[in-house]
Amino acid sequence: MSESAQIAAFENVPGAGDVRIHAVDKTYPGRSGSVTALKDVNVSVKGGEFVSILGPSGCGKSTLLRCVAGLDHPSQGSITLGGQPIDAPPLDMGFVFQRDVLLDWLNVINNVLLPCKLKKLPIHQWKPKALALLKLIGLAGFEHRRPWELSGGMRQRVAICRALLLNPTLLLMDEPFGALDAMTRDELNLELQDVWLSNAKTVLFVTHSISEAVFLADRVLVMSRSPGRIVDVIPVDLPRPRTLSVRETPAFTKYVAHIRQLFESFGILRGTNVR
Amino acid sequence: MYDNSTMETGKRTLSVLLVLVAFLAFWQLAVMLLRPPEYLLPSPVAVAKELGTAPEWYLSHAVRTIGATLLGFAAALGLGFIAAVGIVYSRILENTLYTLLVALNSIPKIALAPLFIIWMGTGLTSKVAVSFTIAVFAIVVDTVLGLRSIDPDALDLFKSVRATPLQILIRLRFPNSLPYLFAGMKVAISLALVGAIAGEFVASQAGLGYVILAAQGSFQTTRVFAAIVLLGVLGTILFFIVEVLEWVVCPWHVSHRERS
């Protein structure tokens, strides 16, 4: 079966987007003995679910995401996607990094088409999809611009299009909006919700912003550090599509307050400097 | 943005020209007032006249020197790049070739010129060899640096779509190394010219280096100056060509630099 046929085949298969993380440990060899980055992590994510992974820096949330991406491997335990163990980056996965990692020497459209080029899929078949994605995210007419002509928010939008190009069943995002200013971040949160609502795929979204985690997610995984583990899983029951004003509702602030108290009880926040 | 930078470049070029004209005027005036013997210091006008007496003769020698320089530079660029890729991908080459290159670089390479004359004769080949030897180090060092300084996230991006090592080399490492390669090329093109002249100094029948040495022997100082002026013009043009190429090949880098 050709790779494009494989990618097409992943769609519409029940359970294709399910992610199961079972008893995962990750240790790194360090100078003074080994360092435990993840300890006994168990998560089950349903296909099409939006899950935020929230925690302080150094809690292993990025490590967990990299393990799901097949870019890193757990020391113990197993991770499956659609029932298949992940030992290499899955074919139907998109990854968005904190920095946009656009290639300076390619224009916008060719940056979006990069996964297609690397997988040797026919460009002409995927170009309309790339243009449609750019249009969806508000970048119509920017196809031939160079990355260095774009603002930070526009660059990250292009990176999201690149991750979505091959219509992945699994989208992994590692603090994708962490480097953006607050207003651009709000805009992109809304756009990400739109994209996800229009084409439900499993999303694992790593962040250290409590309100961003709650705003976007169906469920929030709360992580603590040393060792990195999941301390609570909080289902977010807020109607969709959510608007920015949802953040001022009592229901929303209750979720945020609850998570903040959770961090405080683990000695991570001291009741001050909360976003 | 573009208009602004074009204007800036225009202003800079103008100020450079002004300084140059002022310097020549000062020189001319000093010679006219102090009247040193011509074999010590000819005036700029005398040098210009000298160039005018036999332009074809000067041109034919300049072409010799340009030929040796460009051939040496091209060899340094080609072989240097291949060596750099080898060094980045092979631990053995890194430990042997790279170590050897760094060690050899501490030898003043001009000292090797007489050896190349012994081995290859007094023709073009020996000049190209000196030019190559002196230029190649800059290419190798900068290309190795460029191929290595990859954003780890970019590498992960390529791995996340299962790019092959060859794809990572061609589509990531190579384009990423271009700005570094051009930095090396700018150093190398100037050094290649130094190498060609050094080779011509040791033994030759043609080239601007030969012109300088022959004229010096007969105290034709004006002719020495004429050749030096030509070399200055040549060096500037060659450097400028590399800069224009950089503009065409990696505009993103030029733009970053202008902004900072």
Coordinates of C-alpha atoms in Angstrom, one line a residue:
Chain A
M1 CA 0.0 0.0 0.0
S2 CA 1.4 3.4 -0.9
E3 CA 1.9 5.9 1.8
S4 CA -0.8 8.3 0.6
A5 CA -3.2 5.3 0.6
Q6 CA -2.1 4.5 4.1
I7 CA -2.7 8.1 5.2
A8 CA -6.2 8.1 3.6
A9 CA -7.0 4.7 5.2
F10 CA -6.5 6.1 8.7
E11 CA -9.5 8.3 8.3
N12 CA -12.9 7.1 9.3
V13 CA -11.5 4.1 11.2
P14 CA -13.1 3.9 14.6
G15 CA -10.5 4.1 17.3
A16 CA -7.8 5.3 14.9
G17 CA -7.2 8.5 16.9
D18 CA -7.1 6.7 20.3
V19 CA -4.0 7.3 22.3
R20 CA -3.2 4.9 25.2
I21 CA -0.3 5.7 27.5
H22 CA 0.3 2.8 29.9
A23 CA 2.6 2.9 32.9
V24 CA 5.2 5.0 31.2
D25 CA 8.4 5.8 33.0
K26 CA 11.2 7.9 31.5
T27 CA 14.6 8.2 33.1
Y28 CA 17.7 10.0 31.7
P29 CA 21.2 9.1 32.7
G30 CA 22.5 12.2 34.6
R31 CA 25.8 13.1 36.2
S32 CA 24.7 12.2 39.7
G33 CA 22.7 9.0 38.9
S34 CA 19.7 8.9 36.7
V35 CA 17.0 11.6 36.5
T36 CA 13.4 10.5 36.5
A37 CA 11.4 12.7 34.0
L38 CA 8.2 10.7 34.0
K39 CA 6.9 8.3 36.6
D40 CA 4.0 5.9 36.1
V41 CA 2.0 8.0 33.6
N42 CA -1.3 6.5 32.6
V43 CA -3.6 8.3 30.1
S44 CA -6.3 7.2 27.8
V45 CA -7.4 9.6 25.1
K46 CA -10.3 9.0 22.9
G47 CA -10.1 9.7 19.2
G48 CA -11.2 13.3 18.4
E49 CA -10.6 14.5 22.0
F50 CA -8.8 17.7 22.8
V51 CA -6.6 17.2 25.8
S52 CA -4.4 19.8 27.5
I53 CA -1.3 18.7 29.4
L54 CA -0.7 21.4 32.0
G55 CA 2.2 21.7 34.4
P56 CA 5.2 23.8 35.5
S57 CA 8.4 23.8 33.5
G58 CA 10.5 20.7 34.1
C59 CA 7.5 18.5 34.9
G60 CA 8.2 16.3 31.9
K61 CA 5.1 17.4 29.8
S62 CA 7.3 18.0 26.7
T63 CA 9.0 14.6 27.3
L64 CA 5.7 12.9 27.4
L65 CA 4.6 14.6 24.1
R66 CA 7.9 13.6 22.5
C67 CA 7.4 10.0 23.5
V68 CA 3.9 10.0 22.0
A69 CA 5.4 11.5 18.8
G70 CA 7.9 8.7 18.6
L71 CA 10.8 11.2 18.8
D72 CA 11.7 9.8 22.2
H73 CA 11.1 6.5 23.8
P74 CA 9.7 5.6 27.3
S75 CA 12.1 3.7 29.5
Q76 CA 9.2 1.6 30.8
G77 CA 5.6 1.1 29.7
S78 CA 3.9 1.5 26.4
I79 CA 2.2 4.1 24.2
T80 CA -0.2 3.1 21.4
L81 CA -2.0 5.1 18.7
G82 CA -5.1 3.4 17.3
G83 CA -3.9 0.2 19.1
Q84 CA -0.5 0.2 17.3
P85 CA 2.6 0.7 19.5
I86 CA 4.5 3.9 18.7
D87 CA 8.1 3.0 17.9
A88 CA 8.7 5.6 15.2
P89 CA 6.9 8.9 14.4
P90 CA 3.4 7.8 13.3
L91 CA 2.5 8.6 9.7
D92 CA -0.7 10.3 10.5
M93 CA 0.7 12.7 13.1
G94 CA 1.3 16.4 13.0
F95 CA 3.6 18.2 15.4
V96 CA 3.7 21.9 16.3
F97 CA 6.7 23.1 18.2
Q98 CA 7.0 26.1 20.5
R99 CA 9.1 27.9 17.9
D100 CA 7.6 27.8 14.5
V101 CA 10.7 26.2 12.8
L102 CA 9.8 27.6 9.4
L103 CA 12.5 27.1 6.9
D104 CA 13.9 30.5 5.9
W105 CA 14.7 29.4 2.3
L106 CA 11.2 28.3 1.5
N107 CA 8.2 30.6 0.9
V108 CA 5.0 30.1 2.9
I109 CA 3.3 27.6 0.6
N110 CA 6.4 25.5 0.3
N111 CA 6.8 25.5 4.1
V112 CA 3.3 24.2 4.4
L113 CA 4.0 21.5 1.7
L114 CA 7.2 20.4 3.4
P115 CA 5.8 17.2 4.9
C116 CA 4.3 16.3 1.5
K117 CA 7.7 16.8 -0.2
L118 CA 9.6 14.8 2.4
K119 CA 7.1 11.9 2.1
K120 CA 7.4 12.2 -1.7
L121 CA 3.6 12.6 -2.2
P122 CA 2.4 14.4 -5.3
I123 CA 2.6 18.1 -4.6
H124 CA -0.1 19.1 -7.1
Q125 CA -2.6 16.9 -5.2
W126 CA -1.9 18.5 -1.9
K127 CA -1.4 22.1 -2.9
P128 CA -5.2 22.9 -3.0
K129 CA -5.4 21.5 0.6
A130 CA -2.5 23.7 1.7
L131 CA -4.1 26.8 0.2
A132 CA -7.4 25.9 1.8
L133 CA -5.7 25.6 5.2
L134 CA -3.9 28.9 4.8
K135 CA -7.2 30.5 3.9
L136 CA -9.0 28.9 6.9
I137 CA -6.4 30.4 9.2
G138 CA -6.5 33.8 7.7
L139 CA -3.4 33.7 5.5
A140 CA -4.9 33.8 2.1
G141 CA -2.7 35.8 -0.3
F142 CA 0.5 35.2 1.8
E143 CA 1.5 32.0 -0.1
H144 CA 4.5 33.5 -1.7
R145 CA 5.8 35.5 1.2
R146 CA 9.0 34.5 2.9
P147 CA 9.0 33.6 6.6
W148 CA 11.1 36.6 7.6
E149 CA 8.5 38.9 6.2
L150 CA 5.8 37.6 8.6
S151 CA 5.0 38.4 12.2
G152 CA 5.4 35.8 15.0
G153 CA 1.7 35.0 15.0
M154 CA 1.5 34.6 11.3
R155 CA 4.6 32.3 11.4
Q156 CA 3.0 30.1 14.0
R157 CA -0.2 29.9 11.9
V158 CA 1.9 28.7 9.0
A159 CA 3.5 26.0 11.2
I160 CA 0.0 24.9 12.2
C161 CA -1.0 24.6 8.6
R162 CA 2.1 22.5 8.0
A163 CA 1.2 20.2 10.8
L164 CA -2.4 19.8 9.5
L165 CA -1.5 19.3 5.9
L166 CA -1.6 15.6 5.7
N167 CA -4.9 15.5 7.6
P168 CA -3.4 13.8 10.7
T169 CA -5.6 11.9 13.1
L170 CA -3.2 13.0 15.9
L171 CA -2.1 16.6 16.4
L172 CA 0.7 17.2 19.0
M173 CA 1.4 20.7 20.1
D174 CA 4.2 21.7 22.4
E175 CA 3.5 25.1 23.9
P176 CA 2.8 26.4 20.5
F177 CA 1.7 29.8 21.6
G178 CA 4.2 30.3 24.4
A179 CA 6.3 32.8 22.6
L180 CA 3.4 35.0 21.3
D181 CA 2.0 38.1 22.9
A182 CA -1.3 37.8 24.8
M183 CA -3.7 39.1 22.1
T184 CA -2.2 37.0 19.3
R185 CA -2.4 34.1 21.6
D186 CA -6.1 34.6 22.2
E187 CA -6.7 34.9 18.5
L188 CA -4.8 31.7 17.8
N189 CA -6.7 29.9 20.6
L190 CA -9.9 30.7 18.8
E191 CA -8.6 29.7 15.4
L192 CA -7.3 26.4 16.8
Q193 CA -10.7 25.7 18.2
D194 CA -12.3 26.5 14.9
V195 CA -9.9 24.2 13.1
W196 CA -10.5 21.4 15.6
L197 CA -14.3 21.8 15.5
S198 CA -14.3 21.7 11.7
N199 CA -12.3 18.5 11.6
A200 CA -12.2 16.7 14.9
K201 CA -8.8 15.1 15.5
T202 CA -7.1 14.0 18.6
V203 CA -5.1 16.9 20.0
L204 CA -2.5 16.8 22.8
F205 CA -1.8 20.3 23.8
V206 CA 1.1 21.1 26.1
T207 CA 1.0 24.4 28.0
H208 CA 1.9 26.0 31.3
S209 CA -1.0 28.5 31.1
I210 CA -3.9 27.4 33.3
S211 CA -6.5 29.5 31.5
E212 CA -5.3 28.4 28.0
A213 CA -5.5 24.8 29.1
V214 CA -9.0 25.1 30.4
F215 CA -10.2 27.2 27.4
L216 CA -9.1 24.8 24.8
A217 CA -9.6 21.3 26.3
D218 CA -12.2 18.6 26.8
R219 CA -9.9 17.4 29.6
V220 CA -6.9 18.9 31.4
L221 CA -4.1 16.6 32.6
V222 CA -2.5 18.3 35.5
M223 CA 1.2 17.3 36.0
S224 CA 3.6 17.8 38.8
R225 CA 7.3 17.6 38.8
S226 CA 10.1 15.6 40.3
P227 CA 9.2 13.1 39.3
G228 CA 6.9 14.1 36.4
R229 CA 3.5 12.5 37.0
I230 CA -0.2 13.1 36.4
V231 CA -1.8 14.4 39.6
D232 CA -5.3 15.0 38.4
V233 CA -7.4 14.7 35.3
I234 CA -10.1 17.4 35.0
P235 CA -12.9 17.2 32.5
V236 CA -13.9 20.6 31.2
D237 CA -17.7 20.8 30.7
L238 CA -18.1 24.1 28.9
P239 CA -20.2 24.5 25.7
R240 CA -18.6 24.8 22.3
P241 CA -17.8 26.9 20.4
R242 CA -16.2 28.8 23.3
T243 CA -15.7 32.5 23.0
L244 CA -13.1 34.6 24.8
S245 CA -15.8 35.8 27.2
V246 CA -16.2 32.3 28.5
R247 CA -13.2 33.1 30.6
E248 CA -15.2 35.5 32.7
T249 CA -17.9 33.0 33.5
P250 CA -18.1 31.5 37.0
A251 CA -17.9 28.0 35.6
F252 CA -14.6 28.8 33.9
T253 CA -13.0 30.7 36.9
K254 CA -14.0 27.7 39.1
Y255 CA -11.9 25.4 36.9
V256 CA -9.0 27.8 37.0
A257 CA -9.2 28.2 40.7
H258 CA -9.5 24.5 41.3
I259 CA -6.3 23.8 39.2
R260 CA -4.5 26.7 40.9
Q261 CA -5.3 25.3 44.3
L262 CA -4.1 21.9 43.1
F263 CA -0.7 23.4 42.1
E264 CA -0.5 25.2 45.5
S265 CA -1.1 22.0 47.3
F266 CA 1.9 20.5 45.5
G267 CA 3.9 23.5 46.5
I268 CA 4.3 24.7 42.8
L269 CA 2.3 27.9 43.2
R270 CA 2.3 29.9 46.4
G271 CA -0.9 31.9 45.7
T272 CA 1.0 34.7 44.0
N273 CA 2.2 35.0 40.4
V274 CA -0.8 33.1 38.8
R275 CA -1.7 33.9 35.3
Chain B
M1 CA 12.1 48.6 4.2
Y2 CA 13.8 48.0 0.9
D3 CA 13.9 51.7 -0.1
N4 CA 15.4 52.5 3.3
S5 CA 18.2 49.9 3.0
T6 CA 18.9 50.9 -0.7
M7 CA 19.2 54.5 0.5
E8 CA 21.6 53.5 3.3
T9 CA 23.7 51.5 0.8
G10 CA 23.8 54.5 -1.5
K11 CA 24.9 56.8 1.3
R12 CA 27.6 54.4 2.3
T13 CA 28.9 54.0 -1.2
L14 CA 29.0 57.8 -1.6
S15 CA 31.0 58.3 1.6
V16 CA 33.5 55.6 0.6
L17 CA 34.0 57.3 -2.7
L18 CA 34.5 60.7 -1.1
V19 CA 37.1 59.3 1.3
L20 CA 38.9 57.6 -1.7
V21 CA 38.9 60.8 -3.8
A22 CA 40.1 62.9 -0.8
F23 CA 42.9 60.4 -0.2
L24 CA 44.0 60.5 -3.9
A25 CA 43.8 64.3 -4.0
F26 CA 46.0 64.5 -0.8
W27 CA 48.5 62.1 -2.4
Q28 CA 48.6 64.0 -5.6
L29 CA 49.1 67.3 -3.8
A30 CA 51.8 65.9 -1.6
V31 CA 53.8 64.6 -4.6
M32 CA 53.3 68.0 -6.4
L33 CA 54.6 70.0 -3.4
L34 CA 57.3 67.7 -2.1
R35 CA 58.5 66.4 -5.4
P36 CA 59.9 63.0 -4.3
P37 CA 61.9 61.1 -7.0
E38 CA 59.5 59.0 -9.1
Y39 CA 61.2 55.7 -8.1
L40 CA 60.2 56.4 -4.4
L41 CA 56.6 57.7 -4.8
P42 CA 54.9 58.3 -8.1
S43 CA 51.8 60.5 -8.2
P44 CA 48.3 59.0 -8.8
V45 CA 48.2 60.8 -12.1
A46 CA 51.5 59.2 -13.2
V47 CA 50.2 55.8 -12.2
A48 CA 47.0 56.4 -14.2
K49 CA 49.1 57.4 -17.2
E50 CA 51.2 54.3 -16.8
L51 CA 48.1 52.1 -16.9
G52 CA 46.9 54.1 -20.0
T53 CA 50.1 53.4 -21.9
A54 CA 49.6 49.7 -22.2
P55 CA 46.2 48.7 -21.1
E56 CA 46.2 45.4 -23.1
W57 CA 49.5 44.4 -21.6
Y58 CA 48.2 45.0 -18.1
L59 CA 44.9 43.3 -18.9
S60 CA 46.6 40.1 -20.2
H61 CA 48.6 39.8 -16.9
A62 CA 45.5 40.5 -14.8
V63 CA 43.6 37.8 -16.7
R64 CA 46.5 35.4 -15.7
T65 CA 46.1 36.3 -12.1
I66 CA 42.3 36.2 -12.1
G67 CA 42.5 32.7 -13.8
A68 CA 44.8 31.3 -11.1
T69 CA 42.6 32.9 -8.3
L70 CA 39.3 31.7 -9.6
L71 CA 40.6 28.2 -10.3
G72 CA 42.1 28.0 -6.9
F73 CA 38.9 29.3 -5.3
A74 CA 36.7 27.0 -7.3
A75 CA 38.8 24.0 -6.2
A76 CA 38.8 25.2 -2.6
L77 CA 35.0 25.6 -2.7
G78 CA 34.3 22.2 -4.3
L79 CA 36.8 20.1 -2.4
G80 CA 36.3 22.1 0.8
F81 CA 32.6 21.5 0.7
I82 CA 32.9 17.8 0.1
A83 CA 35.5 17.5 2.9
A84 CA 33.1 19.4 5.2
V85 CA 30.2 17.0 4.5
G86 CA 32.6 14.1 5.1
I87 CA 33.8 15.6 8.4
V88 CA 30.3 16.2 9.6
Y89 CA 29.0 12.7 8.8
S90 CA 32.1 10.6 9.6
R91 CA 33.8 10.5 13.0
I92 CA 36.9 9.0 11.4
L93 CA 37.2 11.8 9.0
E94 CA 36.6 14.3 11.8
N95 CA 39.4 12.8 13.8
T96 CA 41.9 12.5 10.9
L97 CA 41.2 15.0 8.2
Y98 CA 39.8 17.8 10.4
T99 CA 42.6 17.5 13.0
L100 CA 45.2 17.5 10.2
L101 CA 43.7 20.5 8.6
V102 CA 43.6 22.5 11.8
A103 CA 47.2 21.5 12.5
L104 CA 48.4 22.4 9.0
N105 CA 46.6 25.7 9.2
S106 CA 49.1 26.9 11.7
I107 CA 51.8 26.8 8.9
P108 CA 51.9 30.0 7.0
K109 CA 50.8 28.5 3.7
I110 CA 52.7 31.0 1.6
A111 CA 55.8 29.2 2.9
L112 CA 54.6 26.2 0.8
A113 CA 54.7 28.2 -2.5
P114 CA 58.4 27.3 -3.3
L115 CA 57.5 23.6 -2.8
F116 CA 54.6 23.8 -5.3
I117 CA 57.0 25.4 -7.8
I118 CA 59.4 22.5 -7.4
W119 CA 56.6 20.0 -7.8
M120 CA 54.5 21.6 -10.5
G121 CA 56.8 24.0 -12.4
T122 CA 56.4 27.7 -13.0
G123 CA 53.2 27.6 -14.9
L124 CA 49.6 28.1 -13.9
T125 CA 49.2 24.9 -12.0
S126 CA 51.5 25.8 -9.2
K127 CA 49.7 29.2 -8.7
V128 CA 46.3 27.4 -8.6
A129 CA 47.7 25.0 -6.0
V130 CA 49.0 27.8 -3.7
S131 CA 45.7 29.7 -4.1
F132 CA 43.7 26.5 -3.3
T133 CA 45.9 25.6 -0.2
I134 CA 45.5 29.1 1.3
A135 CA 41.7 29.4 0.6
V136 CA 40.4 25.9 1.4
F137 CA 40.7 26.1 5.2
A138 CA 38.1 29.0 5.5
I139 CA 35.6 27.0 3.3
V140 CA 36.0 23.8 5.3
V141 CA 35.8 25.4 8.8
D142 CA 32.7 27.6 8.0
T143 CA 30.9 24.8 6.1
V144 CA 31.4 22.3 9.0
L145 CA 30.0 25.0 11.4
G146 CA 27.1 25.6 9.1
L147 CA 26.2 22.0 8.6
R148 CA 26.3 21.4 12.3
S149 CA 24.4 24.4 13.6
I150 CA 21.0 23.0 13.0
D151 CA 18.0 24.0 15.2
P152 CA 17.2 20.9 17.2
D153 CA 13.5 21.6 16.7
A154 CA 14.0 21.6 12.9
L155 CA 15.7 18.3 13.1
D156 CA 12.7 17.0 15.2
L157 CA 10.4 18.4 12.6
F158 CA 12.1 16.4 9.8
K159 CA 12.2 13.3 12.0
S160 CA 8.5 13.7 12.8
V161 CA 7.7 13.1 9.2
R162 CA 10.3 10.3 8.9
A163 CA 12.7 12.2 6.7
T164 CA 15.7 10.1 5.5
P165 CA 19.2 11.1 6.5
L166 CA 19.8 12.1 2.9
Q167 CA 16.7 14.4 2.9
I168 CA 18.0 15.9 6.2
L169 CA 21.3 16.7 4.5
I170 CA 19.9 18.1 1.3
R171 CA 16.8 19.9 2.5
L172 CA 17.9 21.0 5.9
R173 CA 21.6 20.9 6.6
F174 CA 22.7 22.2 3.2
P175 CA 20.4 25.2 2.9
N176 CA 21.0 26.0 6.6
S177 CA 24.8 26.0 6.0
L178 CA 24.6 28.5 3.0
P179 CA 25.0 31.7 5.1
Y180 CA 28.1 30.1 6.8
L181 CA 29.4 29.0 3.5
F182 CA 29.2 32.5 2.1
A183 CA 31.0 33.9 5.1
G184 CA 33.8 31.4 4.3
M185 CA 33.7 32.2 0.6
K186 CA 34.2 35.9 1.3
V187 CA 37.4 35.1 3.3
A188 CA 38.4 32.5 0.8
I189 CA 38.1 34.7 -2.4
S190 CA 40.5 37.3 -0.9
L191 CA 42.9 34.6 0.3
A192 CA 42.8 32.9 -3.1
L193 CA 44.1 36.2 -4.7
V194 CA 46.8 36.4 -2.1
G195 CA 47.8 32.8 -2.9
A196 CA 47.9 33.5 -6.7
I197 CA 50.2 36.5 -6.2
A198 CA 52.4 34.6 -3.7
G199 CA 52.8 31.9 -6.3
E200 CA 53.7 34.4 -9.0
F201 CA 56.2 36.1 -6.7
V202 CA 58.2 32.9 -6.3
A203 CA 58.5 32.0 -10.0
S204 CA 56.5 33.0 -13.1
Q205 CA 56.5 34.6 -16.5
A206 CA 53.1 36.2 -16.3
G207 CA 50.5 37.6 -14.0
L208 CA 50.3 40.8 -11.9
G209 CA 52.7 39.3 -9.3
Y210 CA 55.3 38.8 -12.0
V211 CA 54.7 42.4 -13.2
I212 CA 55.3 43.7 -9.7
L213 CA 58.5 41.7 -9.2
A214 CA 59.9 42.5 -12.6
A215 CA 59.2 46.2 -12.3
Q216 CA 60.7 46.3 -8.8
G217 CA 63.9 44.8 -10.2
S218 CA 64.3 47.7 -12.6
F219 CA 63.0 50.4 -10.1
Q220 CA 59.9 51.1 -12.3
T221 CA 58.0 52.0 -9.2
T222 CA 55.1 53.6 -11.2
R223 CA 54.6 50.2 -12.8
V224 CA 54.6 48.5 -9.4
F225 CA 51.9 50.9 -8.3
A226 CA 49.9 50.4 -11.4
A227 CA 49.8 46.6 -10.8
I228 CA 48.9 47.1 -7.1
V229 CA 46.0 49.4 -8.1
L230 CA 44.8 46.7 -10.5
L231 CA 45.0 44.1 -7.7
G232 CA 43.0 46.3 -5.4
V233 CA 40.3 46.8 -8.0
L234 CA 40.3 43.0 -8.8
G235 CA 40.0 42.0 -5.1
T236 CA 37.1 44.4 -4.6
I237 CA 35.3 43.2 -7.7
L238 CA 35.7 39.5 -6.7
F239 CA 34.5 40.2 -3.2
F240 CA 31.6 42.1 -4.5
I241 CA 30.6 39.2 -6.9
V242 CA 30.5 36.9 -3.9
E243 CA 28.3 39.3 -2.0
V244 CA 25.9 39.7 -4.9
L245 CA 25.7 35.9 -5.1
E246 CA 24.9 35.7 -1.4
W247 CA 22.1 38.2 -2.0
V248 CA 20.6 36.0 -4.7
V249 CA 21.2 32.6 -3.0
C250 CA 20.2 33.3 0.6
P251 CA 18.2 36.6 0.8
W252 CA 16.8 35.5 4.2
H253 CA 20.2 35.8 5.8
V254 CA 21.0 39.1 4.2
S255 CA 17.7 40.4 5.5
H256 CA 18.4 39.1 9.1
R257 CA 21.8 40.8 9.0
E258 CA 20.4 44.1 7.8
R259 CA 17.8 44.1 10.6
S260 CA 20.3 43.5 13.4

